[in-house]
Structure formats: structure tokens, C-alpha cells
Amino acid sequence: MSDVLFEIKDLEVSYGSIAAIKGISLEVRKGEIVTILGANGAGKTTTMRTISQLLKAKSGSINFKGQELTKLAAHKIVKLGISHSPEGRRVFGILTVEENLMLGAFTQKKMDRDVLEWVYKLFPRLKERRKQLAGTLSGGEQQMLAIGRALMSKPELLLLDEPSLGIAPILVKEIFKEIKEISKSGVTVLLVEQNAKAALKLADRGYVLDVGKIALSGTSAELLASEKVQEAYLGKK
Ligand code: ATP
């Protein structure tokens, strides 16, 4: 397929003797929003952490722009152009909003003020609260900060792990709207979600992960229409 930016082939990941990812393959083309759906424990976070090399693969390959990632250290991944907004947000609570954003630019020789202003334009709440300690932000605001921080390294591929987790529906809407904006600006997005409906409305294509294996894949329209997806993830019978 043309314009493949990122590709996983036959990936296996284990925690000790427990196999969490059992041979998955997927691809993301330049400019796409691709979502990985799945229930609790399906292996979504494990996949994201393995892409970022925070976990090491047991076997298989992960390729970004022709470069094999599985043998690289985690800090190299960011330099190559992949940035990760982790599940649970993990902002630095005792630092201000702006200090957290500046940390996101650690791979740059000098922080790019234009990127900072872009992040503030995407999430005006972060600009309003730029001097506030991140630990005192609401869950939704912390999620915006985690995404903003990931953007500060000017990624080509943005990994978003459950941006809707534990967040009020109104903020979920706002965050998903901004993910669309991020995508329109040319950043390719791989989005892990339990909120299948919101994710499929936003994404071009999706993969359904079920206990470490890809159970289904297709365009968002195909997955939304699939009986299996409707029963298991959209609460319809
Ligand atoms: P959730 O939506 O609940 O975060 P997930 O799809 O992201 O779920 P993972 O967190 O990737 O799932 O977990 C996949 C499997 O690996 C689960 O069975 C989980 O119990 C197991 N697992 C995750 N982290 C560890 C760990 N540190 N040690 C052992 N097993 C783990």
C-alpha cells in the first residue's frame, strides 16, 4: 500500500511468561488517523509502550519510515518523530503547565515558540492556566496538557493512549475536535481507545484488538456497521 509511514509485523510482547501481544500486524499511512479499539486488558497500552520502546518486543518488527525501531532506545524514538501521550496522562504535577510543555521539547535544541503558540491555540485553557501547577488541573485539562506536551517535539506520528479515559463527555468532545485539528495540520495519529464510538467517528480506519490478537480491521464506516463491533463495543444488539 502506498505511503505507509508506520508498520507493525507479527509483533509479540510478553510480561515474563504471560503473552500480552500474540502476533499482531498493522499499518498506518501518512496523514491517517488510525484507531486501535479493545476491551480492558486487550493489549492496547502494551502495544503503544512497545512502539515507544518502553517495553521490548519478544519478536516481530516495528518500522517507521523504513527504520526498524525494536532495537532502539526510547529517547531515539522521539528524535525520529514519534511522540507518545501515555494512558493516565502522567503530567508533572509540581511543575507549571508551561514547564510541562517545555519538557516536551527536550529533543529540540531550542524550544520553538511557534509550536508552543500552536499548542496554546489548540487548547486555549492551557494558555489561560500556563502558570498553574499541572497537579491542580482537572483530569480533562491534564489530558490536554499531555497531548500538548507530546506535540512539543513536533512529531510526524502521534501516539494517543486513551485520551477519553475518566474525562467528562463535554471535554472528550473538545479533545477529539482538537485531535482532528492536529491531524489536519499534517500529523499522523495512532489512537488507542475504549470509547469505540467516539474513536470511529474520528478515525479513518481501525483495528480491534482482542486478548492480544487483531480480531477485526477495516475503515471506520465498516467497523461501525459491523455487528460484532456493535455488540461488543457499541452496546447494541
Ligand atoms: P486497559 O484498557 O485496561 O488499559 P489494555 O488494552 O491497554 O487495557 P494492557 O494494559 O496492554 O491492556 O494489558 C494487556 C495484558 O497484559 C493484560 O492481561 C494485563 O494484565 C497484562 N499486563 C499489563 N501490564 C503488565 C505487567 N506490568 N505485568 C504483567 N502483566 C501485565
PDB file of C-alpha atoms and ligand atoms in Angstrom:
ATOM      1  CA  MET A   1       0.000   0.000   0.000  1.00  0.00           C
ATOM      2  CA  SER A   2       1.321   3.425  -0.880  1.00  0.00           C
ATOM      3  CA  ASP A   3       2.537   5.969   1.641  1.00  0.00           C
ATOM      4  CA  VAL A   4       2.884   3.606   4.580  1.00  0.00           C
ATOM      5  CA  LEU A   5       4.526   5.630   7.342  1.00  0.00           C
ATOM      6  CA  PHE A   6       4.451   3.075  10.079  1.00  0.00           C
ATOM      7  CA  GLU A   7       4.115  -0.692  10.143  1.00  0.00           C
ATOM      8  CA  ILE A   8       3.975  -3.425  12.765  1.00  0.00           C
ATOM      9  CA  LYS A   9       4.551  -7.017  11.634  1.00  0.00           C
ATOM     10  CA  ASP A  10       3.962 -10.196  13.652  1.00  0.00           C
ATOM     11  CA  LEU A  11       4.591  -8.422  16.941  1.00  0.00           C
ATOM     12  CA  GLU A  12       4.744 -10.471  20.124  1.00  0.00           C
ATOM     13  CA  VAL A  13       5.163  -8.976  23.587  1.00  0.00           C
ATOM     14  CA  SER A  14       5.231 -10.845  26.889  1.00  0.00           C
ATOM     15  CA  TYR A  15       5.361  -9.984  30.559  1.00  0.00           C
ATOM     16  CA  GLY A  16       7.561 -12.807  31.832  1.00  0.00           C
ATOM     17  CA  SER A  17       5.746 -15.970  30.792  1.00  0.00           C
ATOM     18  CA  ILE A  18       2.449 -14.162  30.085  1.00  0.00           C
ATOM     19  CA  ALA A  19       1.876 -13.371  26.414  1.00  0.00           C
ATOM     20  CA  ALA A  20       0.119  -9.982  26.120  1.00  0.00           C
ATOM     21  CA  ILE A  21       0.508  -9.406  22.355  1.00  0.00           C
ATOM     22  CA  LYS A  22       0.293 -12.537  20.242  1.00  0.00           C
ATOM     23  CA  GLY A  23       1.480 -11.711  16.745  1.00  0.00           C
ATOM     24  CA  ILE A  24      -0.252  -8.542  15.573  1.00  0.00           C
ATOM     25  CA  SER A  25       0.302  -6.699  12.290  1.00  0.00           C
ATOM     26  CA  LEU A  26      -0.970  -3.262  11.356  1.00  0.00           C
ATOM     27  CA  GLU A  27      -0.061  -0.253   9.272  1.00  0.00           C
ATOM     28  CA  VAL A  28      -0.608   3.490   9.351  1.00  0.00           C
ATOM     29  CA  ARG A  29      -0.388   5.601   6.223  1.00  0.00           C
ATOM     30  CA  LYS A  30       0.817   9.162   6.175  1.00  0.00           C
ATOM     31  CA  GLY A  31      -1.910  11.597   7.234  1.00  0.00           C
ATOM     32  CA  GLU A  32      -4.304   8.966   8.588  1.00  0.00           C
ATOM     33  CA  ILE A  33      -5.988   8.729  11.953  1.00  0.00           C
ATOM     34  CA  VAL A  34      -5.971   5.039  12.842  1.00  0.00           C
ATOM     35  CA  THR A  35      -7.586   3.705  15.988  1.00  0.00           C
ATOM     36  CA  ILE A  36      -6.919   0.551  17.988  1.00  0.00           C
ATOM     37  CA  LEU A  37     -10.037  -0.493  19.876  1.00  0.00           C
ATOM     38  CA  GLY A  38     -10.385  -3.164  22.502  1.00  0.00           C
ATOM     39  CA  ALA A  39     -11.701  -4.008  25.951  1.00  0.00           C
ATOM     40  CA  ASN A  40      -9.726  -3.769  29.200  1.00  0.00           C
ATOM     41  CA  GLY A  41      -6.643  -5.936  29.042  1.00  0.00           C
ATOM     42  CA  ALA A  42      -6.784  -6.447  25.266  1.00  0.00           C
ATOM     43  CA  GLY A  43      -3.187  -5.206  24.955  1.00  0.00           C
ATOM     44  CA  LYS A  44      -3.661  -1.647  23.683  1.00  0.00           C
ATOM     45  CA  THR A  45      -1.333   0.058  26.153  1.00  0.00           C
ATOM     46  CA  THR A  46       1.215  -2.729  25.778  1.00  0.00           C
ATOM     47  CA  THR A  47       1.248  -2.085  22.012  1.00  0.00           C
ATOM     48  CA  MET A  48       1.772   1.653  22.457  1.00  0.00           C
ATOM     49  CA  ARG A  49       4.529   1.204  25.031  1.00  0.00           C
ATOM     50  CA  THR A  50       6.268  -1.284  22.739  1.00  0.00           C
ATOM     51  CA  ILE A  51       6.174   1.171  19.825  1.00  0.00           C
ATOM     52  CA  SER A  52       7.849   3.745  22.083  1.00  0.00           C
ATOM     53  CA  GLN A  53      10.376   1.096  23.193  1.00  0.00           C
ATOM     54  CA  LEU A  54       9.342   1.481  26.845  1.00  0.00           C
ATOM     55  CA  LEU A  55       8.693  -2.253  26.519  1.00  0.00           C
ATOM     56  CA  LYS A  56      10.740  -4.581  24.354  1.00  0.00           C
ATOM     57  CA  ALA A  57       9.201  -6.881  21.767  1.00  0.00           C
ATOM     58  CA  LYS A  58       9.708 -10.623  22.096  1.00  0.00           C
ATOM     59  CA  SER A  59       9.591 -10.933  18.311  1.00  0.00           C
ATOM     60  CA  GLY A  60       8.342  -9.171  15.216  1.00  0.00           C
ATOM     61  CA  SER A  61       9.147  -5.803  13.726  1.00  0.00           C
ATOM     62  CA  ILE A  62       8.087  -2.185  14.100  1.00  0.00           C
ATOM     63  CA  ASN A  63       9.040   0.018  11.195  1.00  0.00           C
ATOM     64  CA  PHE A  64       8.808   3.810  10.908  1.00  0.00           C
ATOM     65  CA  LYS A  65       9.843   5.438   7.626  1.00  0.00           C
ATOM     66  CA  GLY A  66      11.988   2.454   6.750  1.00  0.00           C
ATOM     67  CA  GLN A  67      13.723   2.328  10.128  1.00  0.00           C
ATOM     68  CA  GLU A  68      13.443  -0.662  12.471  1.00  0.00           C
ATOM     69  CA  LEU A  69      12.518   0.561  15.979  1.00  0.00           C
ATOM     70  CA  THR A  70      12.728  -2.590  18.084  1.00  0.00           C
ATOM     71  CA  LYS A  71      16.462  -2.330  18.690  1.00  0.00           C
ATOM     72  CA  LEU A  72      16.453   1.387  19.561  1.00  0.00           C
ATOM     73  CA  ALA A  73      16.380   3.144  22.939  1.00  0.00           C
ATOM     74  CA  ALA A  74      13.208   5.035  23.898  1.00  0.00           C
ATOM     75  CA  HIS A  75      14.737   8.541  23.611  1.00  0.00           C
ATOM     76  CA  LYS A  76      15.750   7.791  20.000  1.00  0.00           C
ATOM     77  CA  ILE A  77      12.122   7.151  19.097  1.00  0.00           C
ATOM     78  CA  VAL A  78      11.139  10.733  19.928  1.00  0.00           C
ATOM     79  CA  LYS A  79      14.051  12.045  17.874  1.00  0.00           C
ATOM     80  CA  LEU A  80      12.865  10.016  14.891  1.00  0.00           C
ATOM     81  CA  GLY A  81       9.499  11.786  15.037  1.00  0.00           C
ATOM     82  CA  ILE A  82       7.195   9.644  17.183  1.00  0.00           C
ATOM     83  CA  SER A  83       5.659  11.150  20.293  1.00  0.00           C
ATOM     84  CA  HIS A  84       3.559   9.382  22.924  1.00  0.00           C
ATOM     85  CA  SER A  85       0.799  10.784  25.109  1.00  0.00           C
ATOM     86  CA  PRO A  86       0.503   7.999  27.693  1.00  0.00           C
ATOM     87  CA  GLU A  87      -2.530   6.485  29.368  1.00  0.00           C
ATOM     88  CA  GLY A  88      -3.221   8.159  32.696  1.00  0.00           C
ATOM     89  CA  ARG A  89      -1.701  11.415  31.428  1.00  0.00           C
ATOM     90  CA  ARG A  90       1.428  11.385  33.636  1.00  0.00           C
ATOM     91  CA  VAL A  91       1.989  15.132  33.739  1.00  0.00           C
ATOM     92  CA  PHE A  92       4.483  16.501  36.235  1.00  0.00           C
ATOM     93  CA  GLY A  93       2.175  17.802  38.975  1.00  0.00           C
ATOM     94  CA  ILE A  94       4.673  20.024  40.743  1.00  0.00           C
ATOM     95  CA  LEU A  95       5.645  21.829  37.548  1.00  0.00           C
ATOM     96  CA  THR A  96       3.560  24.503  35.843  1.00  0.00           C
ATOM     97  CA  VAL A  97       1.646  23.914  32.639  1.00  0.00           C
ATOM     98  CA  GLU A  98       4.267  25.781  30.629  1.00  0.00           C
ATOM     99  CA  GLU A  99       7.163  23.943  32.273  1.00  0.00           C
ATOM    100  CA  ASN A 100       5.496  20.636  31.353  1.00  0.00           C
ATOM    101  CA  LEU A 101       5.177  21.819  27.761  1.00  0.00           C
ATOM    102  CA  MET A 102       8.811  22.899  27.670  1.00  0.00           C
ATOM    103  CA  LEU A 103       9.846  19.410  28.814  1.00  0.00           C
ATOM    104  CA  GLY A 104       8.065  18.023  25.776  1.00  0.00           C
ATOM    105  CA  ALA A 105      10.531  19.920  23.605  1.00  0.00           C
ATOM    106  CA  PHE A 106      13.566  18.193  25.142  1.00  0.00           C
ATOM    107  CA  THR A 107      14.712  16.737  21.844  1.00  0.00           C
ATOM    108  CA  GLN A 108      14.827  20.176  20.215  1.00  0.00           C
ATOM    109  CA  LYS A 109      17.956  22.279  20.555  1.00  0.00           C
ATOM    110  CA  LYS A 110      15.793  25.272  21.324  1.00  0.00           C
ATOM    111  CA  MET A 111      12.108  25.352  22.155  1.00  0.00           C
ATOM    112  CA  ASP A 112      10.097  26.541  19.164  1.00  0.00           C
ATOM    113  CA  ARG A 113       7.797  29.391  20.310  1.00  0.00           C
ATOM    114  CA  ASP A 114       5.593  28.812  17.252  1.00  0.00           C
ATOM    115  CA  VAL A 115       4.873  25.245  18.359  1.00  0.00           C
ATOM    116  CA  LEU A 116       4.082  26.493  21.866  1.00  0.00           C
ATOM    117  CA  GLU A 117       1.694  29.092  20.429  1.00  0.00           C
ATOM    118  CA  TRP A 118       0.120  26.390  18.222  1.00  0.00           C
ATOM    119  CA  VAL A 119      -0.479  24.197  21.287  1.00  0.00           C
ATOM    120  CA  TYR A 120      -1.996  27.181  23.098  1.00  0.00           C
ATOM    121  CA  LYS A 121      -4.223  27.856  20.099  1.00  0.00           C
ATOM    122  CA  LEU A 122      -5.410  24.246  20.072  1.00  0.00           C
ATOM    123  CA  PHE A 123      -6.007  24.284  23.816  1.00  0.00           C
ATOM    124  CA  PRO A 124      -6.687  27.864  24.982  1.00  0.00           C
ATOM    125  CA  ARG A 125      -7.299  26.556  28.511  1.00  0.00           C
ATOM    126  CA  LEU A 126      -3.626  25.662  28.716  1.00  0.00           C
ATOM    127  CA  LYS A 127      -2.669  29.218  27.819  1.00  0.00           C
ATOM    128  CA  GLU A 128      -5.051  30.622  30.439  1.00  0.00           C
ATOM    129  CA  ARG A 129      -3.505  28.299  33.006  1.00  0.00           C
ATOM    130  CA  ARG A 130       0.082  28.344  31.867  1.00  0.00           C
ATOM    131  CA  LYS A 131       1.415  29.403  35.284  1.00  0.00           C
ATOM    132  CA  GLN A 132      -0.771  26.939  37.202  1.00  0.00           C
ATOM    133  CA  LEU A 133       0.731  23.781  38.695  1.00  0.00           C
ATOM    134  CA  ALA A 134      -0.217  20.846  36.471  1.00  0.00           C
ATOM    135  CA  GLY A 135      -1.261  18.771  39.511  1.00  0.00           C
ATOM    136  CA  THR A 136      -4.100  21.221  40.185  1.00  0.00           C
ATOM    137  CA  LEU A 137      -5.628  20.929  36.693  1.00  0.00           C
ATOM    138  CA  SER A 138      -8.809  18.905  36.131  1.00  0.00           C
ATOM    139  CA  GLY A 139      -8.475  15.466  34.535  1.00  0.00           C
ATOM    140  CA  GLY A 140      -9.564  16.805  31.159  1.00  0.00           C
ATOM    141  CA  GLU A 141      -7.123  19.703  31.342  1.00  0.00           C
ATOM    142  CA  GLN A 142      -4.310  17.325  32.274  1.00  0.00           C
ATOM    143  CA  GLN A 143      -5.190  15.267  29.197  1.00  0.00           C
ATOM    144  CA  MET A 144      -4.935  18.393  27.040  1.00  0.00           C
ATOM    145  CA  LEU A 145      -1.565  19.077  28.638  1.00  0.00           C
ATOM    146  CA  ALA A 146      -0.333  15.528  27.959  1.00  0.00           C
ATOM    147  CA  ILE A 147      -1.306  15.869  24.290  1.00  0.00           C
ATOM    148  CA  GLY A 148       0.182  19.364  24.097  1.00  0.00           C
ATOM    149  CA  ARG A 149       3.415  18.150  25.649  1.00  0.00           C
ATOM    150  CA  ALA A 150       3.621  15.327  23.101  1.00  0.00           C
ATOM    151  CA  LEU A 151       3.217  17.869  20.285  1.00  0.00           C
ATOM    152  CA  MET A 152       6.125  19.989  21.503  1.00  0.00           C
ATOM    153  CA  SER A 153       8.650  17.627  19.897  1.00  0.00           C
ATOM    154  CA  LYS A 154       6.968  18.270  16.511  1.00  0.00           C
ATOM    155  CA  PRO A 155       6.121  14.609  15.841  1.00  0.00           C
ATOM    156  CA  GLU A 156       5.195  13.111  12.493  1.00  0.00           C
ATOM    157  CA  LEU A 157       3.383  10.292  14.289  1.00  0.00           C
ATOM    158  CA  LEU A 158       1.435  10.999  17.475  1.00  0.00           C
ATOM    159  CA  LEU A 159       0.525   8.073  19.738  1.00  0.00           C
ATOM    160  CA  LEU A 160      -2.512   8.797  21.898  1.00  0.00           C
ATOM    161  CA  ASP A 161      -3.344   6.273  24.617  1.00  0.00           C
ATOM    162  CA  GLU A 162      -6.973   6.605  25.799  1.00  0.00           C
ATOM    163  CA  PRO A 163      -7.387  10.377  25.735  1.00  0.00           C
ATOM    164  CA  SER A 164     -11.045   9.997  26.814  1.00  0.00           C
ATOM    165  CA  LEU A 165     -10.346   7.929  29.932  1.00  0.00           C
ATOM    166  CA  GLY A 166     -12.102   9.311  33.016  1.00  0.00           C
ATOM    167  CA  ILE A 167     -12.982  12.602  31.386  1.00  0.00           C
ATOM    168  CA  ALA A 168     -16.313  14.455  31.321  1.00  0.00           C
ATOM    169  CA  PRO A 169     -18.119  13.964  27.966  1.00  0.00           C
ATOM    170  CA  ILE A 170     -18.018  17.666  27.133  1.00  0.00           C
ATOM    171  CA  LEU A 171     -14.228  17.732  27.426  1.00  0.00           C
ATOM    172  CA  VAL A 172     -13.942  14.488  25.458  1.00  0.00           C
ATOM    173  CA  LYS A 173     -15.744  16.248  22.603  1.00  0.00           C
ATOM    174  CA  GLU A 174     -13.358  19.182  22.805  1.00  0.00           C
ATOM    175  CA  ILE A 175     -10.288  16.957  22.910  1.00  0.00           C
ATOM    176  CA  PHE A 176     -11.456  14.860  19.938  1.00  0.00           C
ATOM    177  CA  LYS A 177     -12.156  18.031  17.968  1.00  0.00           C
ATOM    178  CA  GLU A 178      -8.576  19.148  18.562  1.00  0.00           C
ATOM    179  CA  ILE A 179      -7.192  15.723  17.586  1.00  0.00           C
ATOM    180  CA  LYS A 180      -8.900  16.312  14.222  1.00  0.00           C
ATOM    181  CA  GLU A 181      -7.199  19.714  14.006  1.00  0.00           C
ATOM    182  CA  ILE A 182      -3.831  18.144  14.845  1.00  0.00           C
ATOM    183  CA  SER A 183      -4.401  15.625  12.071  1.00  0.00           C
ATOM    184  CA  LYS A 184      -5.354  18.351   9.579  1.00  0.00           C
ATOM    185  CA  SER A 185      -2.085  20.094  10.304  1.00  0.00           C
ATOM    186  CA  GLY A 186      -0.251  17.046   8.913  1.00  0.00           C
ATOM    187  CA  VAL A 187       0.433  14.920  11.991  1.00  0.00           C
ATOM    188  CA  THR A 188      -0.404  11.213  11.559  1.00  0.00           C
ATOM    189  CA  VAL A 189      -2.287   9.796  14.556  1.00  0.00           C
ATOM    190  CA  LEU A 190      -2.469   6.346  16.143  1.00  0.00           C
ATOM    191  CA  LEU A 191      -5.226   6.439  18.742  1.00  0.00           C
ATOM    192  CA  VAL A 192      -5.968   3.792  21.355  1.00  0.00           C
ATOM    193  CA  GLU A 193      -9.495   3.970  22.740  1.00  0.00           C
ATOM    194  CA  GLN A 194     -12.113   2.130  24.741  1.00  0.00           C
ATOM    195  CA  ASN A 195     -14.659   4.717  23.609  1.00  0.00           C
ATOM    196  CA  ALA A 196     -15.238   2.980  20.276  1.00  0.00           C
ATOM    197  CA  LYS A 197     -17.991   5.259  19.050  1.00  0.00           C
ATOM    198  CA  ALA A 198     -16.037   8.482  19.501  1.00  0.00           C
ATOM    199  CA  ALA A 199     -12.859   6.912  18.107  1.00  0.00           C
ATOM    200  CA  LEU A 200     -14.537   5.525  14.977  1.00  0.00           C
ATOM    201  CA  LYS A 201     -16.255   8.828  14.277  1.00  0.00           C
ATOM    202  CA  LEU A 202     -12.845  10.482  14.264  1.00  0.00           C
ATOM    203  CA  ALA A 203     -10.624   7.842  12.659  1.00  0.00           C
ATOM    204  CA  ASP A 204     -10.180   6.804   9.025  1.00  0.00           C
ATOM    205  CA  ARG A 205      -9.561   3.152   9.873  1.00  0.00           C
ATOM    206  CA  GLY A 206      -9.440   0.903  12.876  1.00  0.00           C
ATOM    207  CA  TYR A 207      -8.194  -2.384  14.304  1.00  0.00           C
ATOM    208  CA  VAL A 208      -9.999  -4.305  17.021  1.00  0.00           C
ATOM    209  CA  LEU A 209      -7.665  -5.948  19.482  1.00  0.00           C
ATOM    210  CA  ASP A 210      -8.965  -8.935  21.429  1.00  0.00           C
ATOM    211  CA  VAL A 211      -6.734 -10.604  24.028  1.00  0.00           C
ATOM    212  CA  GLY A 212      -3.553  -9.807  22.181  1.00  0.00           C
ATOM    213  CA  LYS A 213      -4.768 -10.525  18.639  1.00  0.00           C
ATOM    214  CA  ILE A 214      -6.314  -8.430  15.871  1.00  0.00           C
ATOM    215  CA  ALA A 215      -9.891  -9.691  15.684  1.00  0.00           C
ATOM    216  CA  LEU A 216     -11.142  -7.272  13.010  1.00  0.00           C
ATOM    217  CA  SER A 217      -9.929  -4.398  10.901  1.00  0.00           C
ATOM    218  CA  GLY A 218     -11.409  -2.032   8.349  1.00  0.00           C
ATOM    219  CA  THR A 219     -12.450   1.505   7.584  1.00  0.00           C
ATOM    220  CA  SER A 220     -14.297   3.273  10.368  1.00  0.00           C
ATOM    221  CA  ALA A 221     -17.533   3.002   8.379  1.00  0.00           C
ATOM    222  CA  GLU A 222     -17.049  -0.769   8.018  1.00  0.00           C
ATOM    223  CA  LEU A 223     -16.329  -1.201  11.710  1.00  0.00           C
ATOM    224  CA  LEU A 224     -19.271   0.988  12.761  1.00  0.00           C
ATOM    225  CA  ALA A 225     -21.528  -1.165  10.586  1.00  0.00           C
ATOM    226  CA  SER A 226     -20.068  -4.459  11.838  1.00  0.00           C
ATOM    227  CA  GLU A 227     -22.406  -6.490  14.028  1.00  0.00           C
ATOM    228  CA  LYS A 228     -19.511  -7.756  16.090  1.00  0.00           C
ATOM    229  CA  VAL A 229     -18.332  -4.231  16.858  1.00  0.00           C
ATOM    230  CA  GLN A 230     -21.860  -3.068  17.565  1.00  0.00           C
ATOM    231  CA  GLU A 231     -22.449  -5.892  20.033  1.00  0.00           C
ATOM    232  CA  ALA A 232     -19.123  -5.844  21.775  1.00  0.00           C
ATOM    233  CA  TYR A 233     -18.168  -2.167  21.756  1.00  0.00           C
ATOM    234  CA  LEU A 234     -21.167  -0.003  20.919  1.00  0.00           C
ATOM    235  CA  GLY A 235     -23.651  -1.599  23.295  1.00  0.00           C
ATOM    236  CA  LYS A 236     -26.111  -2.548  20.533  1.00  0.00           C
ATOM    237  CA  LYS A 237     -27.673  -5.944  19.991  1.00  0.00           C
TER     238      LYS A 237
HETATM  239  P1  ATP B   1      -6.744  -1.108  29.502  1.00  0.00           P
HETATM  240  O1  ATP B   1      -7.716  -0.515  28.576  1.00  0.00           O
HETATM  241  O2  ATP B   1      -7.397  -1.715  30.719  1.00  0.00           O
HETATM  242  O3  ATP B   1      -5.576  -0.237  29.818  1.00  0.00           O
HETATM  243  P2  ATP B   1      -5.162  -2.528  27.561  1.00  0.00           P
HETATM  244  O4  ATP B   1      -5.859  -2.999  26.352  1.00  0.00           O
HETATM  245  O5  ATP B   1      -4.362  -1.287  27.442  1.00  0.00           O
HETATM  246  O6  ATP B   1      -6.182  -2.413  28.755  1.00  0.00           O
HETATM  247  P3  ATP B   1      -2.747  -3.751  28.540  1.00  0.00           P
HETATM  248  O7  ATP B   1      -2.579  -2.785  29.678  1.00  0.00           O
HETATM  249  O8  ATP B   1      -1.871  -3.608  27.380  1.00  0.00           O
HETATM  250  O9  ATP B   1      -4.254  -3.733  28.043  1.00  0.00           O
HETATM  251  O10 ATP B   1      -2.631  -5.222  29.127  1.00  0.00           O
HETATM  252  C1  ATP B   1      -2.612  -6.400  28.311  1.00  0.00           C
HETATM  253  C2  ATP B   1      -2.394  -7.635  29.168  1.00  0.00           C
HETATM  254  O11 ATP B   1      -1.094  -7.612  29.751  1.00  0.00           O
HETATM  255  C3  ATP B   1      -3.358  -7.738  30.349  1.00  0.00           C
HETATM  256  O12 ATP B   1      -3.691  -9.096  30.508  1.00  0.00           O
HETATM  257  C4  ATP B   1      -2.563  -7.245  31.529  1.00  0.00           C
HETATM  258  O13 ATP B   1      -2.978  -7.836  32.735  1.00  0.00           O
HETATM  259  C5  ATP B   1      -1.165  -7.675  31.165  1.00  0.00           C
HETATM  260  N1  ATP B   1      -0.159  -6.746  31.733  1.00  0.00           N
HETATM  261  C6  ATP B   1      -0.084  -5.407  31.528  1.00  0.00           C
HETATM  262  N2  ATP B   1       0.965  -4.868  32.196  1.00  0.00           N
HETATM  263  C7  ATP B   1       1.549  -5.903  32.851  1.00  0.00           C
HETATM  264  C8  ATP B   1       2.691  -6.013  33.703  1.00  0.00           C
HETATM  265  N3  ATP B   1       3.436  -4.954  34.016  1.00  0.00           N
HETATM  266  N4  ATP B   1       2.990  -7.235  34.198  1.00  0.00           N
HETATM  267  C9  ATP B   1       2.253  -8.326  33.867  1.00  0.00           C
HETATM  268  N5  ATP B   1       1.186  -8.297  33.051  1.00  0.00           N
HETATM  269  C10 ATP B   1       0.829  -7.107  32.549  1.00  0.00           C
END
